[in-house]
Structures are given as structure tokens and as C-alpha cells.
CSV table of C-alpha atoms in Angstrom, one decimal:
chain,number,residue,atom,x,y,z
A,33,MET,CA,93.0,59.1,46.4
A,34,ILE,CA,94.6,61.6,48.6
A,35,PRO,CA,98.4,61.7,48.1
A,36,ILE,CA,100.3,60.3,51.0
A,37,ALA,CA,102.5,63.4,51.1
A,38,LEU,CA,99.4,65.6,51.6
A,39,VAL,CA,98.2,63.4,54.4
A,40,LEU,CA,101.7,63.5,56.1
A,41,ILE,CA,101.8,67.3,55.7
A,42,PHE,CA,98.3,67.6,57.2
A,43,SER,CA,99.2,65.4,60.1
A,44,LEU,CA,102.4,67.4,60.6
A,45,VAL,CA,100.5,70.7,60.6
A,46,LEU,CA,97.8,69.4,62.9
A,47,GLY,CA,100.4,68.0,65.4
A,48,ASN,CA,102.3,71.2,65.4
A,49,TRP,CA,99.2,73.3,65.8
A,50,ILE,CA,98.3,71.3,68.9
A,51,VAL,CA,101.8,71.7,70.3
A,52,ALA,CA,101.9,75.4,69.4
A,53,ASN,CA,98.4,75.9,71.0
A,54,ASN,CA,99.5,74.3,74.2
A,55,ALA,CA,102.7,76.3,74.2
A,56,ALA,CA,100.8,79.6,73.6
A,57,GLN,CA,98.3,78.7,76.4
A,58,ASP,CA,101.1,78.0,78.8
A,59,ILE,CA,102.7,81.3,78.0
A,60,ILE,CA,99.5,83.2,78.6
A,61,LYS,CA,98.5,81.3,81.7
A,62,THR,CA,102.0,81.8,83.2
A,63,ARG,CA,102.0,85.4,82.4
A,64,MET,CA,98.5,85.9,83.9
A,65,SER,CA,99.5,84.3,87.2
A,66,ASP,CA,102.8,86.1,87.3
A,67,ILE,CA,101.2,89.5,86.8
A,68,VAL,CA,98.6,88.7,89.5
A,69,GLU,CA,101.3,87.5,91.9
A,70,PHE,CA,103.3,90.7,91.4
A,71,ALA,CA,100.1,92.8,91.8
A,72,GLU,CA,99.3,90.9,95.0
A,73,GLU,CA,102.8,91.6,96.5
A,74,SER,CA,102.4,95.3,95.6
A,75,LEU,CA,99.0,95.4,97.2
A,76,ILE,CA,100.3,93.8,100.4
A,77,PHE,CA,103.1,96.4,100.5
A,78,PHE,CA,100.5,99.2,100.0
A,79,VAL,CA,98.3,97.9,102.8
A,80,GLU,CA,101.1,97.4,105.2
A,81,SER,CA,102.5,100.9,104.5
A,82,GLY,CA,99.1,102.4,105.0
A,83,SER,CA,98.6,100.6,108.2
A,84,SER,CA,102.0,101.7,109.5
A,85,GLN,CA,101.4,105.3,108.5
A,86,ILE,CA,97.9,105.5,110.0
A,87,TYR,CA,99.0,104.2,113.4
A,88,LYS,CA,101.9,106.6,113.4
A,89,ILE,CA,99.5,109.6,112.8
A,90,ALA,CA,97.1,108.2,115.4
A,91,SER,CA,99.8,108.3,118.0
A,92,ASP,CA,99.6,112.1,118.0
A,93,SER,CA,97.6,112.9,121.2
A,94,ARG,CA,96.5,116.2,119.8
A,95,LEU,CA,93.9,114.3,117.6
A,96,SER,CA,91.9,113.5,120.8
A,97,SER,CA,91.9,117.2,121.9
A,98,SER,CA,88.6,119.0,122.5
A,99,ASP,CA,90.1,121.9,120.6
A,100,LYS,CA,89.2,121.5,116.9
A,101,ASP,CA,91.9,123.9,115.9
A,102,GLU,CA,94.5,121.8,117.6
A,103,VAL,CA,93.1,118.7,115.9
A,104,LEU,CA,93.3,120.4,112.6
A,105,ASN,CA,96.9,121.6,113.2
A,106,ALA,CA,97.9,118.0,114.0
A,107,LEU,CA,96.3,116.6,110.9
A,108,GLN,CA,97.9,119.3,108.7
A,109,GLU,CA,101.4,118.7,110.1
A,110,ASN,CA,101.0,114.9,109.7
A,111,TYR,CA,99.6,115.4,106.2
A,112,GLN,CA,102.7,117.3,105.2
A,113,GLU,CA,105.1,114.9,106.9
A,114,THR,CA,103.8,111.6,105.6
A,115,SER,CA,102.0,112.5,102.3
A,116,PHE,CA,100.8,108.9,102.1
A,117,PHE,CA,97.0,109.7,102.4
A,118,ASN,CA,95.0,111.9,100.1
A,119,GLU,CA,92.6,112.7,102.9
A,120,GLN,CA,92.7,112.5,106.7
A,121,ILE,CA,89.5,112.7,108.6
A,122,VAL,CA,88.7,112.6,112.3
A,123,PHE,CA,85.2,111.4,113.2
A,124,ASP,CA,83.5,111.4,116.6
A,125,ALA,CA,81.7,108.2,117.8
A,126,ALA,CA,78.5,109.3,116.1
A,127,GLY,CA,80.1,109.6,112.8
A,128,SER,CA,80.2,113.4,112.6
A,129,VAL,CA,83.4,115.1,111.2
A,130,ILE,CA,85.5,116.8,113.8
A,131,SER,CA,88.3,117.9,111.5
A,132,LEU,CA,89.8,116.9,108.1
A,133,THR,CA,92.5,117.6,105.6
A,134,VAL,CA,90.6,117.2,102.3
A,135,ILE,CA,91.1,119.4,99.2
A,136,GLU,CA,88.1,118.4,97.3
A,137,THR,CA,85.3,115.9,98.2
A,138,THR,CA,81.5,115.7,98.1
A,139,PRO,CA,79.4,115.4,101.2
A,140,SER,CA,78.5,111.8,100.3
A,141,GLN,CA,82.1,110.8,99.9
A,142,LEU,CA,83.0,112.6,103.1
A,143,GLU,CA,80.5,110.7,105.2
A,144,TYR,CA,81.1,107.3,103.5
A,145,GLU,CA,82.8,105.7,106.5
A,146,ALA,CA,80.0,106.9,108.9
A,147,LYS,CA,77.2,105.6,106.6
A,148,ASN,CA,78.9,102.3,106.1
A,149,GLY,CA,79.1,101.5,109.8
A,150,ASP,CA,82.9,101.4,109.8
A,151,ILE,CA,83.3,104.0,112.6
A,152,THR,CA,81.0,102.1,115.0
A,153,SER,CA,82.8,98.9,114.3
A,154,VAL,CA,86.3,100.4,114.9
A,155,ILE,CA,85.2,102.0,118.2
A,156,GLN,CA,83.4,98.9,119.5
A,157,ASN,CA,86.3,96.5,118.6
A,158,ALA,CA,89.1,99.0,119.3
A,159,GLN,CA,91.1,97.9,116.3
A,160,GLN,CA,91.9,98.9,112.8
A,161,THR,CA,89.7,98.2,109.8
A,162,ILE,CA,90.5,98.7,106.2
A,163,GLU,CA,87.6,99.4,103.9
A,164,THR,CA,87.1,100.4,100.3
A,165,TYR,CA,85.6,103.8,99.3
A,166,PRO,CA,84.5,105.5,96.1
A,167,THR,CA,86.8,108.3,94.8
A,168,GLY,CA,85.9,111.4,92.8
A,169,GLU,CA,85.4,111.4,89.1
A,170,ASP,CA,88.9,112.7,88.4
A,171,VAL,CA,90.5,109.6,90.0
A,172,PRO,CA,90.5,106.5,87.8
A,173,SER,CA,90.5,104.0,90.7
A,174,ALA,CA,88.7,103.5,94.0
A,175,GLY,CA,90.7,103.6,97.2
A,176,LEU,CA,91.3,102.2,100.7
A,177,SER,CA,90.3,103.8,103.9
A,178,PHE,CA,92.5,102.9,106.8
A,179,ILE,CA,90.5,103.5,110.0
A,180,VAL,CA,91.9,103.3,113.5
A,181,PRO,CA,90.5,104.3,117.0
A,182,LEU,CA,91.6,107.4,118.9
A,183,TYR,CA,91.5,107.2,122.7
A,184,ASP,CA,90.5,109.7,125.3
A,185,GLU,CA,92.4,110.4,128.5
A,186,ASN,CA,90.9,107.3,130.1
A,187,ARG,CA,92.2,105.1,127.2
A,188,VAL,CA,88.7,104.6,125.9
A,189,PRO,CA,88.0,104.7,122.1
A,190,SER,CA,86.0,107.9,121.6
A,191,ARG,CA,86.7,108.8,118.0
A,192,VAL,CA,88.4,107.5,114.9
A,193,LEU,CA,91.0,108.6,112.4
A,194,ALA,CA,90.4,107.6,108.7
A,195,GLY,CA,93.3,107.9,106.2
A,196,ARG,CA,92.2,107.5,102.6
A,197,SER,CA,94.5,106.7,99.7
A,198,ASP,CA,93.7,105.5,96.2
A,199,PHE,CA,95.5,103.1,93.8
A,200,TYR,CA,96.3,105.9,91.3
A,201,SER,CA,97.6,108.9,93.2
A,202,ASN,CA,99.6,107.1,95.8
A,203,PRO,CA,103.0,105.8,94.5
A,204,ALA,CA,102.6,102.5,96.4
A,205,GLY,CA,99.1,102.1,95.1
A,206,ARG,CA,100.2,102.9,91.6
A,207,GLN,CA,102.4,99.9,91.7
A,208,VAL,CA,99.3,97.7,91.9
A,209,TRP,CA,97.7,99.8,89.1
A,210,ASN,CA,100.7,99.4,86.8
A,211,ALA,CA,101.1,95.7,87.5
A,212,LEU,CA,97.5,95.0,86.6
A,213,ASN,CA,97.8,97.0,83.4
A,214,MET,CA,100.6,94.6,82.2
A,215,ILE,CA,98.0,92.2,80.9
A,216,ALA,CA,97.2,94.7,78.1
A,217,GLU,CA,99.9,93.0,76.0
A,218,PHE,CA,97.4,90.1,75.6
A,219,ASP,CA,94.4,92.4,75.1
A,220,GLY,CA,93.3,91.2,78.5
A,221,GLN,CA,91.8,92.9,81.6
A,222,ASN,CA,92.9,92.7,85.2
A,223,LEU,CA,90.5,93.8,87.9
A,224,LEU,CA,90.8,94.3,91.7
A,225,ILE,CA,87.5,93.7,93.4
A,226,ASP,CA,86.5,93.9,97.1
A,227,GLU,CA,84.5,91.4,99.2
A,228,LYS,CA,81.3,92.8,97.9
A,229,TYR,CA,82.5,92.4,94.3
A,230,ARG,CA,82.8,96.1,93.8
A,231,ILE,CA,85.5,97.0,91.3
A,232,LEU,CA,88.4,99.0,92.7
A,233,ILE,CA,90.7,98.9,89.6
A,234,HIS,CA,89.5,98.5,86.1
A,235,PRO,CA,91.2,99.6,82.8
A,236,ASP,CA,88.0,101.6,82.0
A,237,PRO,CA,87.5,104.1,84.9
A,238,ALA,CA,83.8,104.2,84.1
A,239,PHE,CA,83.4,100.8,85.8
A,240,LYS,CA,85.0,102.0,89.0
A,241,PHE,CA,83.1,100.9,92.1
A,242,SER,CA,80.5,99.2,90.0
A,243,VAL,CA,79.6,95.5,90.9
A,244,TYR,CA,81.6,92.9,89.0
A,245,SER,CA,79.2,90.5,87.2
A,246,GLY,CA,81.6,88.5,85.0
A,247,PRO,CA,82.7,84.9,85.4
A,248,ILE,CA,84.8,83.8,88.4
A,249,SER,CA,87.0,80.7,87.7
A,250,GLU,CA,86.6,77.9,90.1
A,251,GLY,CA,89.9,76.5,88.9
A,252,TYR,CA,91.7,78.6,91.4
A,253,TYR,CA,90.4,76.6,94.3
A,254,GLN,CA,91.3,73.2,92.8
A,255,GLU,CA,94.4,73.8,90.7
A,256,LYS,CA,95.2,77.6,91.0
A,257,VAL,CA,95.3,77.9,87.2
A,258,PRO,CA,93.3,79.9,84.7
A,259,SER,CA,90.2,78.2,83.3
A,260,GLN,CA,88.1,78.8,80.3
A,261,GLU,CA,84.8,80.7,80.8
A,262,LEU,CA,82.3,82.7,78.9
A,263,SER,CA,82.5,86.5,79.1
A,264,PRO,CA,79.3,88.5,79.7
A,265,ASN,CA,79.0,89.0,75.9
A,266,GLY,CA,79.2,85.3,75.4
A,267,LYS,CA,82.8,85.1,74.0
A,268,PRO,CA,85.2,82.5,75.4
A,269,GLN,CA,88.0,83.7,77.5
A,270,LEU,CA,90.6,82.5,80.0
A,271,VAL,CA,89.9,83.6,83.6
A,272,TYR,CA,92.2,83.6,86.5
A,273,PHE,CA,90.6,84.3,89.9
A,274,SER,CA,92.9,84.8,92.8
A,275,GLU,CA,91.9,85.6,96.4
A,276,ILE,CA,94.3,87.7,98.4
A,277,GLU,CA,95.4,85.8,101.5
A,278,GLY,CA,94.6,87.8,104.6
A,279,PHE,CA,92.4,90.4,102.8
A,280,PRO,CA,88.8,90.1,101.7
A,281,ARG,CA,89.6,91.0,98.2
A,282,ALA,CA,90.5,89.3,94.9
A,283,PHE,CA,92.1,89.8,91.5
A,284,VAL,CA,90.2,88.8,88.3
A,285,SER,CA,92.4,88.4,85.2
A,286,THR,CA,90.8,87.7,81.8
A,287,VAL,CA,92.3,87.2,78.3
A,288,PRO,CA,90.1,86.6,75.2
A,289,LEU,CA,90.6,83.1,73.7
A,290,GLN,CA,91.0,84.8,70.4
A,291,GLN,CA,94.4,86.1,71.7
A,292,LEU,CA,95.4,82.5,72.4
A,293,GLN,CA,94.6,81.6,68.8
A,294,LYS,CA,96.6,84.6,67.6
A,295,ASN,CA,99.6,83.6,69.7
A,296,THR,CA,99.4,80.0,68.4
A,297,LEU,CA,99.4,81.2,64.8
A,298,GLU,CA,102.5,83.4,65.6
A,299,ILE,CA,104.3,80.3,66.9
A,300,ILE,CA,103.4,78.0,64.1
A,301,ALA,CA,103.7,80.5,61.2
A,302,PRO,CA,107.4,79.9,60.5
A,303,MET,CA,106.8,76.2,60.2
A,304,LEU,CA,103.8,76.7,57.9
A,305,LEU,CA,106.0,79.0,55.7
A,306,MET,CA,108.7,76.4,55.5
A,307,LEU,CA,106.2,73.7,54.5
A,308,SER,CA,104.7,75.9,51.8
A,309,LEU,CA,108.2,76.4,50.3
A,310,ILE,CA,108.9,72.7,50.4
A,311,HIS,CA,105.6,71.9,48.7
């Protein structure tokens, strides 16, 4: 027969393990949602700051001048004064570059807004649009392009101004980057993806602007809590998916379930040690 004392100890350990597991899970889930909430607030600040800056620059009437040198002078002056955007580009209605302040960029990157149809949309709708764009290999994150119409003397949209800024070089964007990296304490990953599931921020820059193919928790829509899903390699993990209100983008936060078990053991370890000494 199994000694009653052993049964009691086993029951006590099992009960405490369940309690500790629930506590560890609550800690991780709360931390995941808190980090995403802070990152979301930082993203909204970044977007609002960019929108404010691009409209301020666009108010310079010289950007609509037929003299390209005058346009360039206006861009350079604004670039030095605001320093918010890495790149400022003026396109005509056909998507051709009129002038720009870009230190280093490839032709494909330079023409991204034109090829993506953003310029036509901004001119037709006469309103700002904010789109994602791929950055160079030396930048670990993708970026946002703030695009606004520029008007001719008849107040007709005839060209656009695009201001580009990434999440690593820009101090406001870096706030988002730093916030998402906080999940590293749980060996987790935080991603920022756009409406086409392209990755804007990833702890491994090699995945920048690739298409996210991992799990997306449906729990957000019902309970707004992390749920358990399988990772692409088949390992269980906690997933927190949070759409950003007002923006066609979302955060994806993941933590391996193995980390949950590790935290549970850390919580229950003192009690196990005490029982072993009593025994």
C-alpha cells in the first residue's frame, strides 16, 4: 500500500503545481498584453508625429514650383529643420521623381510608392495615406511612408510629397522597436505586421518585409487574451494577436509554452525544496 503521507505529499505538490502554473501563465499573459499595449501607444505617437511633420513640410509652396532647384532647396531646408524623415521625395502625378533628399537608396526602393499605386490614390482622393515600404539592408526594420498631395496654383492636386521613416533610425519609431523587444525576457518574439501580413519589425532582421505565416490567435476577438497555438515548427506557444485601432496593422506576440513551464518550476521550487527537507 502507498503510505498516506506520500499520497498527501503528491496531492499537495500537484495542487501547488496547478496553482503555480496558473500564476505563471497569468504573469506571462499580462506581460504580453502590457508590452503590446505600450508598443501600440508608441506606434500611434510615431504615426501622429509623422502625419503632423509631413503636412508641415507640404505647406511649403516651393514644393509645387516648376523650378526643380527651388523644390530641392525647400526639401533640404525642411530636412534639416525637422529631421523626422530619413527620406523626402516629391513625385509628379505619373510617379516620376521631381526631387528628393535621399542619401542612399536603390532605384526599386526609390520608386516603391509609384509602383504600389500610392501616388495615384493620394492625388485622386486628395488626402494623406500611410503605407509601409522596404528599407535597405543596413536598416533592421521596415518603415512607413507618409504621403500627402501637393497642390498647384489652382488648388488642384498635381504631385505628392512622400516622407519616409523607419522604426529603427527614428527616435519615435525606436520606441516601438524597444517596446517589442521587451518580450525577450520570456524568450518570446513580438512582430509588427501590416495589412498584407508583411513583417515590419522582427527580432531577426532577415525576416524584414517577408510575409508572416505563423499562427494568429482568434482569442483576441472574443476575449482579448493570449491563446495557445502551434508554431510553424509544431511547438506549442502562447500567441497574442492585437489589431491596432485606426490602422490596418497588427502586433503578433508569441512566447514558447516551454517558458511557461520554466516559470512554473521557478515559482514552485521553494515549496518542493521545503517538502524534501521535511521528508
